[in-house]
Structures are given as structure tokens and as C-alpha cells.
Short mmCIF file of N, CA and C in Angstrom, two decimals:
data_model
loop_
_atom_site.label_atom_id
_atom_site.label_comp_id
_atom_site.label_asym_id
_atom_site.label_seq_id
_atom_site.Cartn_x
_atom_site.Cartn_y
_atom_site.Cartn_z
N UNK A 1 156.10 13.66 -48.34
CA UNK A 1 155.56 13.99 -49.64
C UNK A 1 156.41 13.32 -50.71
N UNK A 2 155.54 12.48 -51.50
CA UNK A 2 156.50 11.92 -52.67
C UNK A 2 156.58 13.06 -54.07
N UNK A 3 157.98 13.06 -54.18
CA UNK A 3 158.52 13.92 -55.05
C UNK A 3 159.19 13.06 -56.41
N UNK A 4 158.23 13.33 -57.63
CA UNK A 4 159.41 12.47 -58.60
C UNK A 4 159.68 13.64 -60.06
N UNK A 5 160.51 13.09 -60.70
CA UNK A 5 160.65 14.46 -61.64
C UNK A 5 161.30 13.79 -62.78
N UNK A 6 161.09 13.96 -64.24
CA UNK A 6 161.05 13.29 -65.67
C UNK A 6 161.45 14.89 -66.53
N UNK A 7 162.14 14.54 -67.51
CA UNK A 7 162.19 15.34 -68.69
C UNK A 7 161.51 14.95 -69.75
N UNK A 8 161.16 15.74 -70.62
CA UNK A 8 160.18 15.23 -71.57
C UNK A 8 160.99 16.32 -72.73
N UNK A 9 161.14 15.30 -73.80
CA UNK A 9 161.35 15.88 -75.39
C UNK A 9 159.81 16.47 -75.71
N UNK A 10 159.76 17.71 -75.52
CA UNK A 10 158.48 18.46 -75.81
C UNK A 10 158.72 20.16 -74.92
N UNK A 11 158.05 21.11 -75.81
CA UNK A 11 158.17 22.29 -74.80
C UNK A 11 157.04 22.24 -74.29
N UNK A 12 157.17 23.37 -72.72
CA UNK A 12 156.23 22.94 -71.84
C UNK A 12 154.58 23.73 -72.23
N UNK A 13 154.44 23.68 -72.99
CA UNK A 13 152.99 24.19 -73.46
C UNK A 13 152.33 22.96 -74.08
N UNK A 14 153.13 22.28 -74.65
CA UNK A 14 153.01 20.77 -75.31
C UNK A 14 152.32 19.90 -74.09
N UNK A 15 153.31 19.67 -72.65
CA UNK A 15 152.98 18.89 -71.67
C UNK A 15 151.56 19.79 -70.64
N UNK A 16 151.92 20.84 -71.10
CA UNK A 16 150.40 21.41 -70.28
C UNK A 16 149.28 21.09 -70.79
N UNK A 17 149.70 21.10 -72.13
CA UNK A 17 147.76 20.98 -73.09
C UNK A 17 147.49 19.40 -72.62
N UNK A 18 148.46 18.22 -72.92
CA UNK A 18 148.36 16.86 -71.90
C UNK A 18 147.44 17.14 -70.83
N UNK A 19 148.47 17.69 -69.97
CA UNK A 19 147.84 17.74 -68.49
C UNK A 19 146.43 17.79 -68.30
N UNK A 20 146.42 19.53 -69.19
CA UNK A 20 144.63 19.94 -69.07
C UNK A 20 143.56 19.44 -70.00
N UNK A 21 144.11 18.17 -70.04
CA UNK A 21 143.23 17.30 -71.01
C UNK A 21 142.80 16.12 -70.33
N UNK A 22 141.35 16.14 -69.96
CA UNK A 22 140.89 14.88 -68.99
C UNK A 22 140.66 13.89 -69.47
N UNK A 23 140.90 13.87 -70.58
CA UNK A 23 140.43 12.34 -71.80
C UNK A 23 141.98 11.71 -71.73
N UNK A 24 143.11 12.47 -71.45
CA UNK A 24 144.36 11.80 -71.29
C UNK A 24 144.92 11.48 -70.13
N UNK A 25 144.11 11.68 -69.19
CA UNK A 25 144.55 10.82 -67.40
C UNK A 25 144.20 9.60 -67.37
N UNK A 26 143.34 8.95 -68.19
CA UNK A 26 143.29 7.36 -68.06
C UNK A 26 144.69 7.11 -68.48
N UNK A 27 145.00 7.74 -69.35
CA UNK A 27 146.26 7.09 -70.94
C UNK A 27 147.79 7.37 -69.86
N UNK A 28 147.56 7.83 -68.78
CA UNK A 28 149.23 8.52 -68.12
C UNK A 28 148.80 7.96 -66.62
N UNK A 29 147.78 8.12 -66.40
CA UNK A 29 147.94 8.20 -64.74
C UNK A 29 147.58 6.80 -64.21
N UNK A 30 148.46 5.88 -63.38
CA UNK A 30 148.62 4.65 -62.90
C UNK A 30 147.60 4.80 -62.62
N UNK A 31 146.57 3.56 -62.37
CA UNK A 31 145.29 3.86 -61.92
C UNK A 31 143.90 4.16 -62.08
N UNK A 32 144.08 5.53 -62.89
CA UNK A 32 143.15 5.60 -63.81
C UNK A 32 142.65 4.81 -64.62
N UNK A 33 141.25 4.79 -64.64
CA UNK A 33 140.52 3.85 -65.74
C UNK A 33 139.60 4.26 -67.25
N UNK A 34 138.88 5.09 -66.18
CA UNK A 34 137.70 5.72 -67.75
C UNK A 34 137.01 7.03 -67.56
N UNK A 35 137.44 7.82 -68.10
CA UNK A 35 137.19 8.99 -68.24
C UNK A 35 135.01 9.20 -68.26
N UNK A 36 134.38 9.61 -67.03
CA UNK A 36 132.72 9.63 -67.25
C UNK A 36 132.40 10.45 -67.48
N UNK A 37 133.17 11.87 -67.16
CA UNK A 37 132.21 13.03 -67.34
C UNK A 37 133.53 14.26 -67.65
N UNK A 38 132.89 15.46 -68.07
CA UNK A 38 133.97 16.68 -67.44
C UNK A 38 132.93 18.10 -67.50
N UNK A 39 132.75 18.65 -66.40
CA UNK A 39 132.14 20.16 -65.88
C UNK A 39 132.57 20.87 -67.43
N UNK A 40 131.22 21.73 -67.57
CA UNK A 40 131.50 22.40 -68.27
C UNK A 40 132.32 23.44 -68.35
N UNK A 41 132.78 23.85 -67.20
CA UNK A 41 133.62 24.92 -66.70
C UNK A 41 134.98 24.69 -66.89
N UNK A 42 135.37 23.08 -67.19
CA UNK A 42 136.58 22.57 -67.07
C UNK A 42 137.02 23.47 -68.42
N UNK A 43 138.46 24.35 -68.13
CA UNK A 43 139.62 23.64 -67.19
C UNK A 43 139.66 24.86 -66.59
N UNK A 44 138.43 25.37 -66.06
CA UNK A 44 138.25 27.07 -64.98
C UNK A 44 139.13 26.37 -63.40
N UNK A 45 139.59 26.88 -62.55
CA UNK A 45 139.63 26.58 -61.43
C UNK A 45 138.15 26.51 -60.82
N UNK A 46 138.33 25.15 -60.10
CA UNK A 46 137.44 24.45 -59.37
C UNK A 46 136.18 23.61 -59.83
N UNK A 47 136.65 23.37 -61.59
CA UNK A 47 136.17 22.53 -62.21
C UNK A 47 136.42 21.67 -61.80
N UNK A 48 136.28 20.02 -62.09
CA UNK A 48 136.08 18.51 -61.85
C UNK A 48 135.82 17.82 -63.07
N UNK A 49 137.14 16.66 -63.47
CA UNK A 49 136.47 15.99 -64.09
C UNK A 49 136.06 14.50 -63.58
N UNK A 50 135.32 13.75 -64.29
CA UNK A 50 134.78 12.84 -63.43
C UNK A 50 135.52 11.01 -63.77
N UNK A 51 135.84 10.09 -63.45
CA UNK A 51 136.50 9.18 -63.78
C UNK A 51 136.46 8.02 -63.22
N UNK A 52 136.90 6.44 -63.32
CA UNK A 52 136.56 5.66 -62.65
C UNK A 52 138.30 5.53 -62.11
N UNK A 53 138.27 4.97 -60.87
CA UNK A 53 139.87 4.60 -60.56
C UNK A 53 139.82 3.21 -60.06
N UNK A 54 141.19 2.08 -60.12
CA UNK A 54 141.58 1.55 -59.56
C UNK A 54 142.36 0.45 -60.38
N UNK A 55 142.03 -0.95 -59.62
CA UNK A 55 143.06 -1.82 -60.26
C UNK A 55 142.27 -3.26 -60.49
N UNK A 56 142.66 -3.72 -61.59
CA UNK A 56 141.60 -4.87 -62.13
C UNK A 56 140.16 -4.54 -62.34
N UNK A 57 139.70 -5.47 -61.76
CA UNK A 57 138.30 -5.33 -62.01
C UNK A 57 136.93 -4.27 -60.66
N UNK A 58 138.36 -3.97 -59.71
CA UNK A 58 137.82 -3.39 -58.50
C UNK A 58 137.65 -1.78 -59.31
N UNK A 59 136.69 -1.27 -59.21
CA UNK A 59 137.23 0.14 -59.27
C UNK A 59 136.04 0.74 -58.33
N UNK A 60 136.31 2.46 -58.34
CA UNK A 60 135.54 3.09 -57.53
C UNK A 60 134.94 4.99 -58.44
N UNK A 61 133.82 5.34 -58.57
CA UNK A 61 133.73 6.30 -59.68
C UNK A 61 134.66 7.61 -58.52
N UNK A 62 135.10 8.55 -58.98
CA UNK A 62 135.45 9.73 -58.34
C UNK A 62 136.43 11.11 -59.58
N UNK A 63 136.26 12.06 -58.68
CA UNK A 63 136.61 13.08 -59.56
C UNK A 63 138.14 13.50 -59.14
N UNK A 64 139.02 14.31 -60.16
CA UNK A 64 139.57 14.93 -60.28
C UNK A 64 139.61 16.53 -59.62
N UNK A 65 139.85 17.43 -59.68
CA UNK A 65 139.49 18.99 -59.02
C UNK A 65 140.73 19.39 -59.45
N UNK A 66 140.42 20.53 -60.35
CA UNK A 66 141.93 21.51 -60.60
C UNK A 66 141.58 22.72 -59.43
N UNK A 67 142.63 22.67 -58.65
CA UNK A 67 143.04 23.84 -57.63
C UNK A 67 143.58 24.99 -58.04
N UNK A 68 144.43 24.75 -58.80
CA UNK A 68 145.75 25.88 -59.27
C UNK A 68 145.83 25.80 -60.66
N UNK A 69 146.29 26.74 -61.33
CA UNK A 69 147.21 26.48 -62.86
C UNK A 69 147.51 27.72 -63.13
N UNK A 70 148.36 27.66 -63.60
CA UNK A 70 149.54 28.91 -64.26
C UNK A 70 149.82 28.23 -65.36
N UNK A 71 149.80 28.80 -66.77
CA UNK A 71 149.55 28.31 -68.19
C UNK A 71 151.09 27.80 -68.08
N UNK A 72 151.23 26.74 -69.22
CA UNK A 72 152.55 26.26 -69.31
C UNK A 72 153.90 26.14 -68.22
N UNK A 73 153.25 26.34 -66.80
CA UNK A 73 154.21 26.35 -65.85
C UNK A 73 153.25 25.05 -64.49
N UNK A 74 152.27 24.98 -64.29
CA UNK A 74 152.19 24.69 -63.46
C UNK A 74 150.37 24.19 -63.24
N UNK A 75 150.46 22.81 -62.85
CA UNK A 75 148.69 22.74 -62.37
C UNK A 75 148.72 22.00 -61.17
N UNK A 76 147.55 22.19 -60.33
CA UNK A 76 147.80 21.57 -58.93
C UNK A 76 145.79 20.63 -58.77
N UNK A 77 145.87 19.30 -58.19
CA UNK A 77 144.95 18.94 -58.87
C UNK A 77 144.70 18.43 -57.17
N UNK A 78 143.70 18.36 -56.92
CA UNK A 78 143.09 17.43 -55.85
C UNK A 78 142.33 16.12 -56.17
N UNK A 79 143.27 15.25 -55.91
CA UNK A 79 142.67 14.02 -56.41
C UNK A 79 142.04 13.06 -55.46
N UNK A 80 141.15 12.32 -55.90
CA UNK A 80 139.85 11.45 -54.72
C UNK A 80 140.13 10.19 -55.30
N UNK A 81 140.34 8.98 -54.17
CA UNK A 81 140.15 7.98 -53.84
C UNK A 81 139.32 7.54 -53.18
N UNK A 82 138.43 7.71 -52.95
CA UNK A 82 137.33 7.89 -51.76
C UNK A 82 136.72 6.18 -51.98
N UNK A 83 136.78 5.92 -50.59
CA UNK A 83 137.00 6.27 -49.11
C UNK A 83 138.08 5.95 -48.74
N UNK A 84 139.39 5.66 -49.25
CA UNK A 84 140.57 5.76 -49.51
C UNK A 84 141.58 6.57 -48.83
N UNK A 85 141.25 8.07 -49.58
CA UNK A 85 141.74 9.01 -49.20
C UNK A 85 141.46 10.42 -50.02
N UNK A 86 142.00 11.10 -50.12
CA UNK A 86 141.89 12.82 -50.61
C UNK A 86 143.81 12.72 -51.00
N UNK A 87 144.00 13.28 -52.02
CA UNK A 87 145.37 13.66 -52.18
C UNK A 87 145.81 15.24 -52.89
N UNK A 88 146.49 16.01 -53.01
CA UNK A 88 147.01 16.84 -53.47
C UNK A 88 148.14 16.56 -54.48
N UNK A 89 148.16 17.60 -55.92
CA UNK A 89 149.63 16.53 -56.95
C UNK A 89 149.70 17.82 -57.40
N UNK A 90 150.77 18.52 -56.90
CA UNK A 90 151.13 19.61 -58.14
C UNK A 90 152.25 19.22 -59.40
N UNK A 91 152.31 19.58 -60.35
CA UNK A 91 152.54 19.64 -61.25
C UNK A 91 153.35 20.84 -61.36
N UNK A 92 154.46 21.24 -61.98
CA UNK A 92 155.73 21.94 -62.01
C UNK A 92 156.42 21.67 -64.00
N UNK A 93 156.00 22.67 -64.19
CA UNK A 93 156.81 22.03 -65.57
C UNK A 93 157.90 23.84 -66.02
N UNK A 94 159.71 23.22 -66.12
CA UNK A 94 160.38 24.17 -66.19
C UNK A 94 160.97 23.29 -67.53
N UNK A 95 160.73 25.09 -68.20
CA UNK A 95 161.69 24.48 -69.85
C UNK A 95 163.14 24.48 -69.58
N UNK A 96 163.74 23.68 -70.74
CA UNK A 96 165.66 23.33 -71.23
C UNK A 96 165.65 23.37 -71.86
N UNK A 97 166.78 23.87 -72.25
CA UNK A 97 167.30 23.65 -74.19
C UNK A 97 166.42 25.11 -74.50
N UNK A 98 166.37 25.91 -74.20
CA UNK A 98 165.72 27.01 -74.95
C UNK A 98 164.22 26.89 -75.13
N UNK A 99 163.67 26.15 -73.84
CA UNK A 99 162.18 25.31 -74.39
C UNK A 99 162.00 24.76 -75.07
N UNK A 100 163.09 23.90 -75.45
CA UNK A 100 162.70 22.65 -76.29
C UNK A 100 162.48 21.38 -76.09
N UNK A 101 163.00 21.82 -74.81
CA UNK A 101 162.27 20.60 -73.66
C UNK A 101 161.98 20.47 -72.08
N UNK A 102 160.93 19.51 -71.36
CA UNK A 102 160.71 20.22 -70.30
C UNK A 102 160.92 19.41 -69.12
N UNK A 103 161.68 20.07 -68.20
CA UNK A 103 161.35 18.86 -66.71
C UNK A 103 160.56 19.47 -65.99
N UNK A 104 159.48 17.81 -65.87
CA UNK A 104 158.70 18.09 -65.30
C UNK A 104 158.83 17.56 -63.69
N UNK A 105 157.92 18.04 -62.59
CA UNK A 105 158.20 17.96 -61.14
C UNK A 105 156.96 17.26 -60.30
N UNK A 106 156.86 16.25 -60.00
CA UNK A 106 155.41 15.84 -59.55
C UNK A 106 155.89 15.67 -58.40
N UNK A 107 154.88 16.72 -57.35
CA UNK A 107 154.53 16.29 -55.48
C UNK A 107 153.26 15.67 -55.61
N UNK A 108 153.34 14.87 -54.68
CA UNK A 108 152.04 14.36 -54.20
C UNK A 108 152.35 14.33 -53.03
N UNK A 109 150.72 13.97 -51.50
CA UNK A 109 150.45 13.74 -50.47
C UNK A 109 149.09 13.52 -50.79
N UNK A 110 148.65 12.30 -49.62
CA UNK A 110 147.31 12.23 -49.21
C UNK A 110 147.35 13.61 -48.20
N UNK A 111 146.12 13.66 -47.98
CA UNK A 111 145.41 15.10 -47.08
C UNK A 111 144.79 14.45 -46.30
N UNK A 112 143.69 13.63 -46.46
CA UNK A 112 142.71 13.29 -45.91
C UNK A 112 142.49 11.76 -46.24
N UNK A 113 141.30 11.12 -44.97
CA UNK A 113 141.13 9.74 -45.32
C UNK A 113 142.35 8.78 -44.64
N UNK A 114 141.69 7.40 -44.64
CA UNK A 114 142.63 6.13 -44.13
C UNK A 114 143.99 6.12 -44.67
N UNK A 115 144.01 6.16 -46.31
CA UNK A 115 145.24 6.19 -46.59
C UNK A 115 146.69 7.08 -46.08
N UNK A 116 146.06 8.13 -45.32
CA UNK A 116 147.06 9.39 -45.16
C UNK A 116 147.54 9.08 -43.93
N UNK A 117 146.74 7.84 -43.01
CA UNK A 117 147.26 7.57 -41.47
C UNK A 117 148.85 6.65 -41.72
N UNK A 118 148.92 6.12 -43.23
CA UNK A 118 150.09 5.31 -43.28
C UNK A 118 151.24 6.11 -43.05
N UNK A 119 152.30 6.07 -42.40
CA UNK A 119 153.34 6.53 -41.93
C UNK A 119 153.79 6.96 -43.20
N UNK A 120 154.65 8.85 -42.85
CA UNK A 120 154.85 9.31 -44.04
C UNK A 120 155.70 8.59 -45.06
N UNK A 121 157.02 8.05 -44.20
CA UNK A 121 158.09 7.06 -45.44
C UNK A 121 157.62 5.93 -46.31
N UNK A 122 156.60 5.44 -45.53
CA UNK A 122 155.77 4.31 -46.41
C UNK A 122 154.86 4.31 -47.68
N UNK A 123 154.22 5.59 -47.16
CA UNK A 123 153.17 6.04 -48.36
C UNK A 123 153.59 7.31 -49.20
N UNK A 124 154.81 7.64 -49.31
CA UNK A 124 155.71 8.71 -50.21
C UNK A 124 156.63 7.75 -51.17
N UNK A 125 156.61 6.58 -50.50
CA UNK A 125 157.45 5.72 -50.95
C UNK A 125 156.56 5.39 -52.16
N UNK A 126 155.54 4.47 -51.51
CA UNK A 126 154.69 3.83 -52.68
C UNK A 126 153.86 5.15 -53.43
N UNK A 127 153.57 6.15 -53.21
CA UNK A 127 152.66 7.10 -54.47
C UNK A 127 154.38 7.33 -55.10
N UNK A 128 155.44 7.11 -54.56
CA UNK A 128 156.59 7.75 -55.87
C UNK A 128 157.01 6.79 -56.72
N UNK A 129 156.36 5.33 -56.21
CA UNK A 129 156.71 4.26 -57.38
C UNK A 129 155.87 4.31 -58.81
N UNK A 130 154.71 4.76 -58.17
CA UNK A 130 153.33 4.97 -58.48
C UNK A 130 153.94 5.97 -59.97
N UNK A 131 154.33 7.12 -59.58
CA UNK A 131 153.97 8.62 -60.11
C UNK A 131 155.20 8.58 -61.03
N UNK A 132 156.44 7.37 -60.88
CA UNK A 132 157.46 7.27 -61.37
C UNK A 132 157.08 6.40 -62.95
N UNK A 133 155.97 5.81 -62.78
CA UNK A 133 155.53 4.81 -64.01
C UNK A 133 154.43 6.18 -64.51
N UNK A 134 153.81 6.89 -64.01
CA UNK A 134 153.10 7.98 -64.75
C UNK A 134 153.64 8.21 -65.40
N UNK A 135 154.89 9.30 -64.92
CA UNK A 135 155.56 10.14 -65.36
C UNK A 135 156.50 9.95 -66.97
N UNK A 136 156.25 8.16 -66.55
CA UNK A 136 157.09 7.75 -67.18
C UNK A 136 156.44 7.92 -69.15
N UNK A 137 154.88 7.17 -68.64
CA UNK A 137 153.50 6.92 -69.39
C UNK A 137 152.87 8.82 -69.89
N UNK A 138 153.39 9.50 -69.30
CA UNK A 138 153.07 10.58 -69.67
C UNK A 138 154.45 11.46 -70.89
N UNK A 139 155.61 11.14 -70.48
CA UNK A 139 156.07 11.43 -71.81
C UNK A 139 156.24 10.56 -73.33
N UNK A 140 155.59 9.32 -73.24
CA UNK A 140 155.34 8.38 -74.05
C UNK A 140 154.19 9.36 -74.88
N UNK A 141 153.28 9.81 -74.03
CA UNK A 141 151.95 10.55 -74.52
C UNK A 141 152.05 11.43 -75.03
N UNK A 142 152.77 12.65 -74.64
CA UNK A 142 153.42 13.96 -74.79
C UNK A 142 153.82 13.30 -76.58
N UNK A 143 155.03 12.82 -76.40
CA UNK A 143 155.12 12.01 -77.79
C UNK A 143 154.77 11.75 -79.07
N UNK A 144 153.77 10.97 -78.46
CA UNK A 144 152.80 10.42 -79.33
C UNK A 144 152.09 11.34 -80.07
N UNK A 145 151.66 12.52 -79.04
CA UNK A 145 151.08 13.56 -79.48
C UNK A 145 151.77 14.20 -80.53
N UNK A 146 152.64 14.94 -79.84
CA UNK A 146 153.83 15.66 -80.79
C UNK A 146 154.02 14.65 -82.46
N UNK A 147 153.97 13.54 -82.19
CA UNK A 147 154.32 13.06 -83.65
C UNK A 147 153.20 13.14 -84.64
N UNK A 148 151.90 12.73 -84.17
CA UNK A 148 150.79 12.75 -84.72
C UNK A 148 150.06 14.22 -85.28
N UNK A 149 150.67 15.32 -85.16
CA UNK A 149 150.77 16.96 -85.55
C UNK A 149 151.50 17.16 -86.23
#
């Protein structure tokens, strides 16, 4: 399981409203491309939002799925690559500084699909290079946000 983890100048209610915002996973998440749809139910558990993924000009349409969330602490998302793979990404966010700022904790694993047959050191390796430029692209965002309020 690739494990990577970032602090962010922001308290963690700041990086949650990010998170549970599907118009901002193109803007953070490697990969992501274009935001198509989002359930009206979103951000209920077992909502979906809908999105295109990949790299260049290849892409493939697929959804998002929130599994879990605990407000300002925590969201757990099932993410589709399909026919790719199926992955799991929880999300972990613990305040510092008195909540004035937050580290955040990203797991990932594939579950399911071709991608998940790659040997575990290989493919923990590459989703943590991956999740390390998110993470990175997600407190840029957090940021941005915060300044523009």
C-alpha cells in the first residue's frame, strides 16, 4: 500500500471542503482530467462523481465513489480506472499548531483489475510518486483557496 503524507498551511476543515469538492480533483489529482457529472446525493456516502482520467490525449470516462467520511478528519474514496483497475485512497487529515495547520495522510491500493496483479513494491512505488505530486498540487489549492476568501 502506497503511503504518502504533506502538511498543509490551512486548518483541516479548509482541506476537507477541497477534498469534498469534485470540481477540484481535476485541479490536485495526477491524472485527472474533466470533471462530467456529480450525483445529486453527492457528498452522501455512496454518491459518485463522474470524470474523465488519464494522460495526454488517451483518456477513459469513470467515476469517483465516496465510501467513508468523518467531517474534517477523514474521506475514503474508491477510485476507477477501468479496465485498469479499482483502487481504494483514504484520506486522513490531523490538525498542528492548534489547527492551524494540517497533515495530511494519503493510502492508496488497487483492489481489483490488471493493475493490482503488479507486484506490491512496484505498484506502491509508482501510485506514491503519483500521490506525492497530488499531494503536493493539493496544498497549492488549499492555498489558493484560502487566499482568495
Amino acid at each position: 500500500m502506497a503511503r504518502n503524507e504533506i502538511v498543509i498551511d490551512a486548518p483541516p476543515e479548509k482541506v476537507y471542503e477541497v477534498l469534498l469538492d469534485p470540481s477540484a480533483y481535476p485541479q490536485w489529482v495526477v491524472g485527472a482530467k474533466q470533471l462530467r457529472g456529480v450525483d445529486r446525493k453527492w457528498p452522501r456516502t455512496g454518491a459518485r462523481f463522474h470524470h474523465k482520467v488519464g494522460a495526454g490525449a488517451a483518456t477513459l470516462n469513470d467515476s469517483t465513489k465516496l465510501l467513508e467520511k468523518r467531517q474534517n478528519r477523514r474521506i475514503v474514496l474508491e477510485v476507477r480506472i477501468r479496465p485498469v483497475g479499482v483502487g481504494k485512497v483514504a484520506i486522513d487529515l490531523k490538525p498542528r499548531r492548534r489547527g492551524r495547520r494540517t497533515r495530511v495522510v494519503m493510502t492508496e491500493d488497487l483492489t481489483r483489475g490488471p493493475a493490482s496483479w503488479v507486484r506490491r513494491p512496484i505498484r506502491s512505488a509508482a501510485i506514491s510518486a503519483r500521490n506525492a505530486v497530488s499531494l503536493r498540487r493539493l496544498r497549492r489549492l488549499v492555498a489558493s483557496r484560502a487566499g482568495s476568501r
